[in-house]
Coordinates of C-alpha atoms in Angstrom, one line a residue:
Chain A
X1 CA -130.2 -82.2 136.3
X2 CA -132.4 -85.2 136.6
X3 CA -135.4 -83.6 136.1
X4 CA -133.6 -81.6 133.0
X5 CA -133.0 -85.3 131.3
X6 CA -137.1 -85.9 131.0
X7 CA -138.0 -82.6 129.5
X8 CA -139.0 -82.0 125.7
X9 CA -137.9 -78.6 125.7
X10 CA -134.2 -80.0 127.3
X11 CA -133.6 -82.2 124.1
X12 CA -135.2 -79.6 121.7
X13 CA -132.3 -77.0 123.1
X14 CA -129.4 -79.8 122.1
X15 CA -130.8 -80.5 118.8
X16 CA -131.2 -76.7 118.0
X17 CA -127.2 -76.3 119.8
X18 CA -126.2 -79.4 117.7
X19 CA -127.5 -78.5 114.5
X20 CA -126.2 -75.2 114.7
X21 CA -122.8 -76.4 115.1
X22 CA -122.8 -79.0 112.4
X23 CA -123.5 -76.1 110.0
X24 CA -120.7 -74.1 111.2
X25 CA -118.1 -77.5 110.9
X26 CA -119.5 -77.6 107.1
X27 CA -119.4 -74.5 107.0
X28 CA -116.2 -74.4 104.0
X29 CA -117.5 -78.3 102.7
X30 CA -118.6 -79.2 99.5
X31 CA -119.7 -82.6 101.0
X32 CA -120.1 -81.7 104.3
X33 CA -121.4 -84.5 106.8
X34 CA -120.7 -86.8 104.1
X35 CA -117.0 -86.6 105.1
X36 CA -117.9 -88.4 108.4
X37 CA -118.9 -91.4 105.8
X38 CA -116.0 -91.2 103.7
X39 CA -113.4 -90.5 105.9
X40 CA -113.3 -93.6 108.0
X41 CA -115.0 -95.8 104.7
X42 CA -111.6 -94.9 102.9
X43 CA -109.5 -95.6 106.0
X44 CA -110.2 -99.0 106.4
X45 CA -110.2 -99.9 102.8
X46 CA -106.8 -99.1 102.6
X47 CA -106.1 -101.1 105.7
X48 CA -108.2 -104.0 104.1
X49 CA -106.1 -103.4 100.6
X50 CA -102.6 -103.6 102.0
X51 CA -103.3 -107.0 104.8
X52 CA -105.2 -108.6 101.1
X53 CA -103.2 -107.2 98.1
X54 CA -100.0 -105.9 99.3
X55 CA -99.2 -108.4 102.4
X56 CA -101.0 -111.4 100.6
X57 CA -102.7 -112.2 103.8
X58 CA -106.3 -112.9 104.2
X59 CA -106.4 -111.1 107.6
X60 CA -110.8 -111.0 108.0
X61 CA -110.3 -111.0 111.9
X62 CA -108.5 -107.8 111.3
X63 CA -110.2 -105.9 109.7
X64 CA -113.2 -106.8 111.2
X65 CA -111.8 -106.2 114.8
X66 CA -110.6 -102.6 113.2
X67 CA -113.8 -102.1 112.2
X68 CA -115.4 -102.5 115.4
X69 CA -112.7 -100.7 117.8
X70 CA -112.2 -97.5 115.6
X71 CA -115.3 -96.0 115.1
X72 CA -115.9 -96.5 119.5
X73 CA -112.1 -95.4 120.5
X74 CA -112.6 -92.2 117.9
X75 CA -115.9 -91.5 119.0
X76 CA -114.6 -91.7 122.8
X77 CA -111.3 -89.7 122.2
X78 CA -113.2 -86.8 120.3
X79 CA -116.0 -86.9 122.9
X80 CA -113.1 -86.0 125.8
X81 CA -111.2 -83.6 123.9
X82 CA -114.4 -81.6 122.8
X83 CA -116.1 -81.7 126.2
X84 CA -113.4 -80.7 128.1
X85 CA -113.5 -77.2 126.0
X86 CA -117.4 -77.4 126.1
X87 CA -118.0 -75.0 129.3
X88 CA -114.4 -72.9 129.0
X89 CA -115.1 -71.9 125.0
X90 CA -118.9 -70.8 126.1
X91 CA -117.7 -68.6 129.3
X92 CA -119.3 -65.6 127.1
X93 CA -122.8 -67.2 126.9
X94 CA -122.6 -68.8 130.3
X95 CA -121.3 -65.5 131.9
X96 CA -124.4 -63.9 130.7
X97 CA -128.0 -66.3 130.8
X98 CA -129.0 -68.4 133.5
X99 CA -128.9 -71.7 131.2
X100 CA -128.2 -75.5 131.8
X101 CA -124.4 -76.2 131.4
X102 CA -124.7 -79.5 130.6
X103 CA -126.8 -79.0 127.5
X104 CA -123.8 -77.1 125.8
X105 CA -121.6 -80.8 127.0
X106 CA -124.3 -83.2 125.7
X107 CA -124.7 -81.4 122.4
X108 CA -120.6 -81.5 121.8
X109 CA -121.3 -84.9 122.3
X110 CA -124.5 -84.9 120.0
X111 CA -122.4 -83.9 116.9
X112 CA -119.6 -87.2 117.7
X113 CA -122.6 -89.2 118.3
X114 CA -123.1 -88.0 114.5
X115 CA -120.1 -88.7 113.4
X116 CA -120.4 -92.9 115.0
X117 CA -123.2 -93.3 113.3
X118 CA -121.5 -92.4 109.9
X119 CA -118.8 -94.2 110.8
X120 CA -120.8 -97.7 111.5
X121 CA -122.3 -97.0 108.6
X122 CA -119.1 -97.1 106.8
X123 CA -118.3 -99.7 108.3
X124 CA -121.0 -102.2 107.4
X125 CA -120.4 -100.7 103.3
X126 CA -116.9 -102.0 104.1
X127 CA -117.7 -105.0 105.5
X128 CA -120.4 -105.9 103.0
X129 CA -117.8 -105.1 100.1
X130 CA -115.1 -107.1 101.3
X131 CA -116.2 -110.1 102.9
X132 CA -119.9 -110.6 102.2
X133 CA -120.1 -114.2 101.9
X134 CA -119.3 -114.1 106.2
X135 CA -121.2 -111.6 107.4
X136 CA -124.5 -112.2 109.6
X137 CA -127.4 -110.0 109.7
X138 CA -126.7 -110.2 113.3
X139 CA -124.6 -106.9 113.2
X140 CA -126.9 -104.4 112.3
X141 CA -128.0 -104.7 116.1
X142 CA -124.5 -102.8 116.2
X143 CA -126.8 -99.4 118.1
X144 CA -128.2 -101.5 120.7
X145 CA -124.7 -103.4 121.9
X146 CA -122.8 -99.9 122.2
X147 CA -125.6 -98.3 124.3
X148 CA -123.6 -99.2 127.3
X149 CA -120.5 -97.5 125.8
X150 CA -122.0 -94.3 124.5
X151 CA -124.0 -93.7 128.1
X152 CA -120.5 -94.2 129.8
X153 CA -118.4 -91.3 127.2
X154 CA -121.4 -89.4 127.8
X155 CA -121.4 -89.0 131.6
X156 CA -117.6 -88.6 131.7
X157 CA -117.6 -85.9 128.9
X158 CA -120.1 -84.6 131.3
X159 CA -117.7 -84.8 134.6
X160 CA -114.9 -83.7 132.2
X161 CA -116.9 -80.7 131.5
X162 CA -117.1 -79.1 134.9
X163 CA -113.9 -80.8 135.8
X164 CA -111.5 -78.9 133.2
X165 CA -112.7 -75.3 134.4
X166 CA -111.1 -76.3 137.8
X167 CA -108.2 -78.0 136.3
X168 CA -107.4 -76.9 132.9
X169 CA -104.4 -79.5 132.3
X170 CA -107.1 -82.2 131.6
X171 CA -107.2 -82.1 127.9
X172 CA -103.2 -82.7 127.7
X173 CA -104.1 -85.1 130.8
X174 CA -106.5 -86.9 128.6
X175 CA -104.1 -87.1 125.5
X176 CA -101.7 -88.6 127.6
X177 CA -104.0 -90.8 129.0
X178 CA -105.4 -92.1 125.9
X179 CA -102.2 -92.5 123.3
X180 CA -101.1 -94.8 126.8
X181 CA -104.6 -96.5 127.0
X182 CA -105.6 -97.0 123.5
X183 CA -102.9 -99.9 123.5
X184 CA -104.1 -101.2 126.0
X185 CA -107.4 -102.4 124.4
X186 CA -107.2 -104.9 121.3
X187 CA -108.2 -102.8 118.5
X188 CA -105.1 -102.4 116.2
X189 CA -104.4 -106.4 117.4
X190 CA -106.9 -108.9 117.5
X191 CA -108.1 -110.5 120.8
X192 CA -107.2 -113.9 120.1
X193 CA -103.7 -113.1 120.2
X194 CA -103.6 -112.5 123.2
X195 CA -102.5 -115.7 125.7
X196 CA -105.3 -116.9 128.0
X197 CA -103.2 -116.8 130.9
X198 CA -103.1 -112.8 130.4
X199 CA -106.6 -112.4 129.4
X200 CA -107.5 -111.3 132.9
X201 CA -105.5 -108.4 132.8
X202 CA -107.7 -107.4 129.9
X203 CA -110.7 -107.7 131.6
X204 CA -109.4 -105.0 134.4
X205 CA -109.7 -102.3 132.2
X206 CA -113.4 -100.5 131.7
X207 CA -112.3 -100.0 128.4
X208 CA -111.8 -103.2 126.9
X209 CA -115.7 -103.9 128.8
X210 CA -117.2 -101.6 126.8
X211 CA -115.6 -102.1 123.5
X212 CA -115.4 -105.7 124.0
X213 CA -119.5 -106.6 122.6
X214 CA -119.5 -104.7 119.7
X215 CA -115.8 -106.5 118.7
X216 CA -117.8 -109.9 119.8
X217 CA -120.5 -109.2 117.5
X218 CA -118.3 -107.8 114.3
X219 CA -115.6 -110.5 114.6
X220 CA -117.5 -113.4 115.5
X221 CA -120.4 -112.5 113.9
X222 CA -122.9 -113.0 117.1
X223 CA -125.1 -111.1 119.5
X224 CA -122.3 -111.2 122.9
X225 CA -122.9 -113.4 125.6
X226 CA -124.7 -112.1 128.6
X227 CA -121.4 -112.0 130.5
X228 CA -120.3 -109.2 128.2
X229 CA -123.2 -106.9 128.2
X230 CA -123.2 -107.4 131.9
X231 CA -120.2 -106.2 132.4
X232 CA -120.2 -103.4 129.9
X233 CA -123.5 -101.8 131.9
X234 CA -121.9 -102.4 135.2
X235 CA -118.9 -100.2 133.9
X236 CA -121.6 -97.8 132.5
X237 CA -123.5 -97.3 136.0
X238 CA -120.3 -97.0 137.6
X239 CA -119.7 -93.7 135.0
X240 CA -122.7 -92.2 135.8
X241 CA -122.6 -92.6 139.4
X242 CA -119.0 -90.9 139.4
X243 CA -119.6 -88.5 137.5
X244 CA -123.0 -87.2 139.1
X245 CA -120.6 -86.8 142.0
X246 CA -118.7 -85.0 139.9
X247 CA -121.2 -82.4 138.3
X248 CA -123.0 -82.0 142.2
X249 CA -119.8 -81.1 143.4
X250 CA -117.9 -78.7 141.2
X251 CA -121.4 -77.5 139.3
X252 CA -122.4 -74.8 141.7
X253 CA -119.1 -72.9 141.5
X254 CA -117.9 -73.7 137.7
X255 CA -119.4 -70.5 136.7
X256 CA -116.3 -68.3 138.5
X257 CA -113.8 -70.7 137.2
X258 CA -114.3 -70.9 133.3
Chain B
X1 CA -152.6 -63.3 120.7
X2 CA -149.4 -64.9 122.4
X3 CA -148.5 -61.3 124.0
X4 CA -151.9 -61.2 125.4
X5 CA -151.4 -65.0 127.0
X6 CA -147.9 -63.6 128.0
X7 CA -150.0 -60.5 129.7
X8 CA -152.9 -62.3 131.6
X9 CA -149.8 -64.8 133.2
X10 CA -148.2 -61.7 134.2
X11 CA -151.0 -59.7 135.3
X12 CA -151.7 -62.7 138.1
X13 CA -148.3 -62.4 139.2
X14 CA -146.7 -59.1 139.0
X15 CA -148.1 -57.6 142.2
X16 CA -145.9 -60.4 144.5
X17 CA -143.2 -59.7 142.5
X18 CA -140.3 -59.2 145.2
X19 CA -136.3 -59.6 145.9
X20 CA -134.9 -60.3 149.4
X21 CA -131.1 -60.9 149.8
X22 CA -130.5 -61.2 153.3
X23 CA -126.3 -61.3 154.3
X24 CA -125.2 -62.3 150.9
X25 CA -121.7 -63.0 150.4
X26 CA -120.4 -63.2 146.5
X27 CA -116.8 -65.1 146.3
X28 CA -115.1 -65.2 142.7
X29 CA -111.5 -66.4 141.7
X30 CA -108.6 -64.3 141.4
X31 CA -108.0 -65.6 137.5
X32 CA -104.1 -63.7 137.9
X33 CA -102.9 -65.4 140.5
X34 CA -104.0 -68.9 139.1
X35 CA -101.2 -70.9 136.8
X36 CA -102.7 -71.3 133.4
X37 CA -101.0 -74.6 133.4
X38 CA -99.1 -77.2 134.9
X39 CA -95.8 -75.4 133.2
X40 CA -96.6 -72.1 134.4
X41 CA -96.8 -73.9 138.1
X42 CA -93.6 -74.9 137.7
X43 CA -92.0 -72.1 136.5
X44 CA -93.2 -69.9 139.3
X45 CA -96.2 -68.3 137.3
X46 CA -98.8 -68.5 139.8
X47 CA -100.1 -71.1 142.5
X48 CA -102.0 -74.1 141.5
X49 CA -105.1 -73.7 143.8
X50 CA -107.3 -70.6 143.0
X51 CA -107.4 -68.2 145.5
X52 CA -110.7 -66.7 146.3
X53 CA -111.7 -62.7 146.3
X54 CA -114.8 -61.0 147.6
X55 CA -117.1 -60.0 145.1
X56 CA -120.1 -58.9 147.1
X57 CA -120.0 -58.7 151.0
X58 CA -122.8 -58.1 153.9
X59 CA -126.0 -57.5 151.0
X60 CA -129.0 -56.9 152.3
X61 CA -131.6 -55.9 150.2
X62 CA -135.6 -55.6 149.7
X63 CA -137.0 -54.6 146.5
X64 CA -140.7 -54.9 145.7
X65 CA -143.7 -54.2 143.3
X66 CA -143.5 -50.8 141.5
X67 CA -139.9 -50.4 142.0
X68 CA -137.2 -49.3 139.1
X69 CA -133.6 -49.2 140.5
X70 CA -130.7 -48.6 139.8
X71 CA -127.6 -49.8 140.9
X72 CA -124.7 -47.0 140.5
X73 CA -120.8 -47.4 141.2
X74 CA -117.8 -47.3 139.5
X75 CA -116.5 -49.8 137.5
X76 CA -115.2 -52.8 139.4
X77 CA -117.9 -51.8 142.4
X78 CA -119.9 -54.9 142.0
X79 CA -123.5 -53.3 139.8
X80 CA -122.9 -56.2 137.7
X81 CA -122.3 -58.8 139.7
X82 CA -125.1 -58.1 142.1
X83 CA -127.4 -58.1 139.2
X84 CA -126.1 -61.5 137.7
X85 CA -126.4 -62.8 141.4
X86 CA -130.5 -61.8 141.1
X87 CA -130.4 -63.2 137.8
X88 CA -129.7 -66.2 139.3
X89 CA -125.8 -66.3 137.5
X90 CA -123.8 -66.0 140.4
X91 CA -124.3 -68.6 143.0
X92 CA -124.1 -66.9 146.9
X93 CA -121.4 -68.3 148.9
X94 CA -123.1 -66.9 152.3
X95 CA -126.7 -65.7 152.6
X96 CA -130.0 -65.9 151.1
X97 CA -131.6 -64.9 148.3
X98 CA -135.8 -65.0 148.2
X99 CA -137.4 -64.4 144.7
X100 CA -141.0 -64.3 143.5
X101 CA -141.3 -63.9 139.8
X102 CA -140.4 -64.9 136.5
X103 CA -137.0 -63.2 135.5
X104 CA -135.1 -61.8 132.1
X105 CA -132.1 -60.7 132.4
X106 CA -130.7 -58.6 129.1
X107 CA -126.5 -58.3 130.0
X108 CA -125.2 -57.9 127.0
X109 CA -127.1 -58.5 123.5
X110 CA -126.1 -61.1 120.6
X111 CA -123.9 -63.1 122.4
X112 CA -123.7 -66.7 120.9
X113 CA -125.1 -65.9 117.8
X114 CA -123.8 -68.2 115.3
X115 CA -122.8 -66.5 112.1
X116 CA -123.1 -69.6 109.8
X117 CA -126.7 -69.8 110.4
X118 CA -129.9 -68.0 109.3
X119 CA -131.0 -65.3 111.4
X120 CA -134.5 -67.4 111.8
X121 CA -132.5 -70.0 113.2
X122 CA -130.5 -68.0 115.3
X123 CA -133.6 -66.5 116.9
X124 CA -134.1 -70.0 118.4
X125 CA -130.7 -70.2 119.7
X126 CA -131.2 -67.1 121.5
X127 CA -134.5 -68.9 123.0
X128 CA -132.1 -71.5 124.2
X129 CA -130.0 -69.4 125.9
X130 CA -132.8 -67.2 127.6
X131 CA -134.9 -70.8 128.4
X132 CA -137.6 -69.5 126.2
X133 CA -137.8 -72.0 123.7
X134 CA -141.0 -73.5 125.6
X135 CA -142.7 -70.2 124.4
X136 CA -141.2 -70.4 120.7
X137 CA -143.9 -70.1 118.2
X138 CA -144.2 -68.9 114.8
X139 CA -146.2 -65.9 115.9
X140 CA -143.3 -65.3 118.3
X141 CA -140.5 -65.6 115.1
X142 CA -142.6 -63.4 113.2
X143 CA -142.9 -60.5 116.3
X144 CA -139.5 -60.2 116.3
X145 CA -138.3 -60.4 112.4
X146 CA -141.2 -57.3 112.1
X147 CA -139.6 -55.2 115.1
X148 CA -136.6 -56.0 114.1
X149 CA -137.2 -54.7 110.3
X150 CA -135.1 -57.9 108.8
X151 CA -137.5 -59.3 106.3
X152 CA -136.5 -61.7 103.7
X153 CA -133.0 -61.5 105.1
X154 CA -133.7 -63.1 108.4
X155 CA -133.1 -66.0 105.9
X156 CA -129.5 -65.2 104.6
X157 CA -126.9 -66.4 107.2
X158 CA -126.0 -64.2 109.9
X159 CA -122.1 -63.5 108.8
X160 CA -123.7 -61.4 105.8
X161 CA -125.7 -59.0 107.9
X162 CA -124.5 -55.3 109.1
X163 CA -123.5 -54.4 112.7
X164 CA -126.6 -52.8 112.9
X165 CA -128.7 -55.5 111.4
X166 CA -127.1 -57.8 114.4
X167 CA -127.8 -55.2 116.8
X168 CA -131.7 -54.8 115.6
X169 CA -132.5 -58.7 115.7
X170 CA -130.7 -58.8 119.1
X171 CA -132.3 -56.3 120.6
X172 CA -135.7 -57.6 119.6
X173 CA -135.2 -60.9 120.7
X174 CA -134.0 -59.8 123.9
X175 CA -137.2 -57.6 124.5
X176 CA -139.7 -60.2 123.7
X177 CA -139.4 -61.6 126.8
X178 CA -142.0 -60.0 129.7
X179 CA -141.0 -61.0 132.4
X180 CA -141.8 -60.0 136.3
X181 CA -138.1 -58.9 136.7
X182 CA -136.3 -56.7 134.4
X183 CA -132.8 -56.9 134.7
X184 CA -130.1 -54.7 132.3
X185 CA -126.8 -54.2 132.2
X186 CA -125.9 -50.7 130.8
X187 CA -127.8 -51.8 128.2
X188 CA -131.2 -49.5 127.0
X189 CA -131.5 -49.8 123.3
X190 CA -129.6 -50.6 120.2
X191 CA -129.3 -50.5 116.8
X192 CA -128.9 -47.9 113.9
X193 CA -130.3 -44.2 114.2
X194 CA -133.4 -45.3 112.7
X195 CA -134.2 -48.1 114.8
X196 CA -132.8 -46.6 117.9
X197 CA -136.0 -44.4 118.7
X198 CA -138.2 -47.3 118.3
X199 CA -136.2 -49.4 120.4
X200 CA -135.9 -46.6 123.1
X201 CA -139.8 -46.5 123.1
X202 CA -139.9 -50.2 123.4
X203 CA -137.6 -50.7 126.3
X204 CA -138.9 -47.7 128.3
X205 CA -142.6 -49.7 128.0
X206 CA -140.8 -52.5 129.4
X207 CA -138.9 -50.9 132.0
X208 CA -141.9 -48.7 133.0
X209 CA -144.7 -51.9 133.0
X210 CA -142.5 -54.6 134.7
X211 CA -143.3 -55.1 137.8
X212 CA -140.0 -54.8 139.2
X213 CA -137.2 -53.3 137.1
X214 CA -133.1 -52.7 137.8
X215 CA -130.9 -50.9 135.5
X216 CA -127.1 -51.3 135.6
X217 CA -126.0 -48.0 134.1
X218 CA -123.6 -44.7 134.0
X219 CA -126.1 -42.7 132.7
X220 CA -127.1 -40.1 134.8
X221 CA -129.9 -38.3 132.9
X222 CA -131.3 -41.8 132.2
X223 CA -131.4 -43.2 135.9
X224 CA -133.2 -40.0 136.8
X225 CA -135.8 -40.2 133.9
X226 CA -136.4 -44.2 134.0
X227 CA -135.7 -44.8 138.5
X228 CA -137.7 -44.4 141.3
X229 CA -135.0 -45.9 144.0
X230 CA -131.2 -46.0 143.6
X231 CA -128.9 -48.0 145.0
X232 CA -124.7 -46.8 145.4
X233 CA -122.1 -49.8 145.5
X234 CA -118.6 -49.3 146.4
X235 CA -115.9 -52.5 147.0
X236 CA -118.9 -54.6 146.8
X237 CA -120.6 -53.0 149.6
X238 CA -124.2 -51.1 149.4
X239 CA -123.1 -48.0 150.5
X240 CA -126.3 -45.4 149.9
X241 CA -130.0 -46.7 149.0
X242 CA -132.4 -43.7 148.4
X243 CA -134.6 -41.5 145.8
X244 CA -132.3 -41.1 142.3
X245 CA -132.0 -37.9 142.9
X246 CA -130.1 -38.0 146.2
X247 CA -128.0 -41.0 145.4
X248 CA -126.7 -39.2 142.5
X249 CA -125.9 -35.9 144.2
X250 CA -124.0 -38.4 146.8
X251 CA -122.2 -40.5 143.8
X252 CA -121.0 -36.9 141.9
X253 CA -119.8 -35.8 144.8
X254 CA -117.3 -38.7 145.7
X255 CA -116.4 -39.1 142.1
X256 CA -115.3 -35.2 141.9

């Protein structure tokens, strides 16, 4: 699988899988990938709208920490869902060539990496709309402070791959696990609400370490400390070691189980 | 001018072409006695762990240069499972499995085709799947839209095309590939009356000039035209391995 992640022809396959399967989501769309834009641009203005007009509160940390968390917790939750379906809705094709499995995972993947993109790129439209006069330039380095965060969905969409053939209650297991989990991270409630003396549980859960730089660098407007990227890559090699264990174990066999 | 490259790689290789599968053992899952869910568990539907079955047992088998086989059995008698274990599908759970050449395996044709996209584009999905999009090229695209009679409409997406039109490009795709082992699954040709002579001719060139060739089939009259050697499976066992013509005489009889 190593050796797969170096070759031309590897990443040519996933752009070929992923294109195709962007065509047929459009398939019935006037706008098509454009709704990936809109969508979450029309979201958070109406967020913004009701805290500004409606509630009368200037609530900038809010949005701006909504900004940051939604696009990342989407992005992860519809990276889960769609690889754990990635091997089980291909057992036709897989059944029939000798191909890689994991190029079918990555290019699910491919197509929510898509979608983020779109959605950051909403999100800096919203942001430059609504409160202009505090933004920093500092945010378009948005791509380079989720790296850690998009490697980590990656590998466990991977391991979530070959894990569902075995055990085909992990995408309820994941819903569960995610409606629990996603209040569990300060996305719909700013970080600075929480007391300092339970801050620490916060920084228990791998999570909040990988959301946690690109809400630093939306909401307080700078590149995050050291600290943060730290620990959002030590969560990230911790992924991809698990989940290589993973794919090495249940890879061989997947093949009679999907 | 890429067939020809395709040819003098072959050519170099085709005479070691070889299969040895020494003791294999083939284990699947028994899908029916597995709970679909967590619910199903509870409710007495099935057990939660997978219980294995035997799909191939004590295989031992040499084939070489020059050889077309064919492996012959009723349904459920492990043809198919054999030949996706020498495709390289079906992983062994016991044994070994030696071999020396480059392989296509054609099971069933189409699959995975995407009907929202073009049938150009559709051609490189196939690629994908077959790990042949290293030898993609236009010259390539444009061998198969011409054997496969498309023309402009290898542009229109694929939900708008025929049964047969389907069944023309997948066959070509499929038989672009020359390999050093040709595997098929009761498959031979396809495609309307018109098209199906041509793609008899084509397939029969290919079964006849690769160096080693296996047919899965029920056809009796086409084993004994296309095979040389002919191999009888029954309960995932090799029970006969001789000349067609015996094999078959052996096969009729326990089926009557």
């Amino acid at each position: 699988m190593i050796r797969l992640l170096f070759s031309s022809i590897y990443w040519r396959s996933i752009l070929i899988l992923t294109k195709a399967s962007l065509i047929r989501m459009n398939k019935n769309s006037i706008l098509g990938s454009l709704w990936a834009l809109i969508q979450p641009f029309v979201h958070m203005c109406v967020i913004s709208y009701i805290f500004s007009v409606l509630l009368k509160q200037s609530n900038e940390t809010m949005v701006k920490n909504l900004a940051a968390g939604l696009p990342l917790w989407n992005f992860l939750s519809t990276s889960l869902n769609a690889s754990s379906m990635s091997l089980i809705s291909r057992d036709n094709i897989l059944k029939r060539y000798r191909t890689s499995k994991t190029m079918f995972i990555i290019s699910d993947i491919a197509i929510n990496l898509f979608t983020l993109g779109c959605s950051i790129l909403a999100m800096y439209l919203l942001l430059i709309i609504f409160y202009f006069k505090s933004l920093s330039i500092i945010i378009l380095l948005a791509p380079i402070v989720i790296i850690p965060f998009i490697i980590s969905v990656l590998s466990v969409s991977i391991a979530i791959g070959f894990l569902t053939p075995y055990i085909r209650d992990i995408p309820q297991i994941i819903n569960l696990a995610l409606s629990t989990l996603y209040w569990s991270v300060p996305i719909v409630y700013p970080y600075t609400i929480i007391p300092e003396s339970k801050r620490f549980i916060f920084e228990l859960n791998p999570l909040f370490l990988l959301i946690r730089p690109m809400q630093v660098l939306f909401v307080e407007q700078r590149f995050p400390d050291m600290m943060h990227m730290i620990k959002a890559s030590l969560v990230m090699i911790v992924s991809i070691i698990v989940s290589y264990f993973i794919y090495r174990l249940l890879s061989r066999n997947v093949i009679y189980y999907v | 001018m890429l067939d020809a490259h395709i040819g003098e790689e072959l050519h170099s290789t085709k005479n070691k072409s070889s299969i040895e599968i020494s003791n294999a053992y083939v284990e699947g899952i028994d899908a029916l006695k597995r709970a679909a869910g967590i619910r199903d568990f509870i409710l007495g539907k099935g057990s939660l762990k997978s219980s294995a079955i035997p799909i191939l047992h004590d295989i031992n088998l040499s084939i070489s240069h020059g050889e077309r086989i064919a492996f012959l059995g009723q349904n459920g008698s492990g043809k198919s499972s054999l030949l996706k274990v020498i495709a390289g599908i079906y992983p062994l759970k016991f044994g070994n499995i030696k071999i020396s050449g480059s392989i296509a395996a054609i099971i069933e044709m189409g699959i995975g085709f995407e009907p929202e996209i073009s049938g150009r584009d559709n051609i490189k999905l196939a690629l994908v799947y077959t790990n042949m999009l290293h030898k993609y090229s236009k010259a390539l695209e444009e061998e198969i839209i011409e054997f496969s009679e498309l023309g402009e409409k290898i542009d229109w997406p694929m939900k708008t095309y025929s049964s047969g039109m389907v069944s023309r490009l997948a066959f070509s795709i499929s038989t672009i590939q020359d390999p050093d082992i040709l595997l098929l699954d009761e498959v031979f040709a396809a495609g309307d009356q018109h098209f199906l002579h041509k793609a008899i001719k084509r397939m029969e060139n290919k079964f006849f000039s690769t160096s080693i060739s296996i047919l899965v089939s029920h056809q009796h009259d086409l084993i004994r035209k296309t095979c040389n050697r002919c191999i009888l499976l029954d309960n995932g066992r090799i029970i006969e391995d001789g000349n067609p013509e015996k094999i078959l005489k052996i096969y009729e009889a326990r089926d009557v």
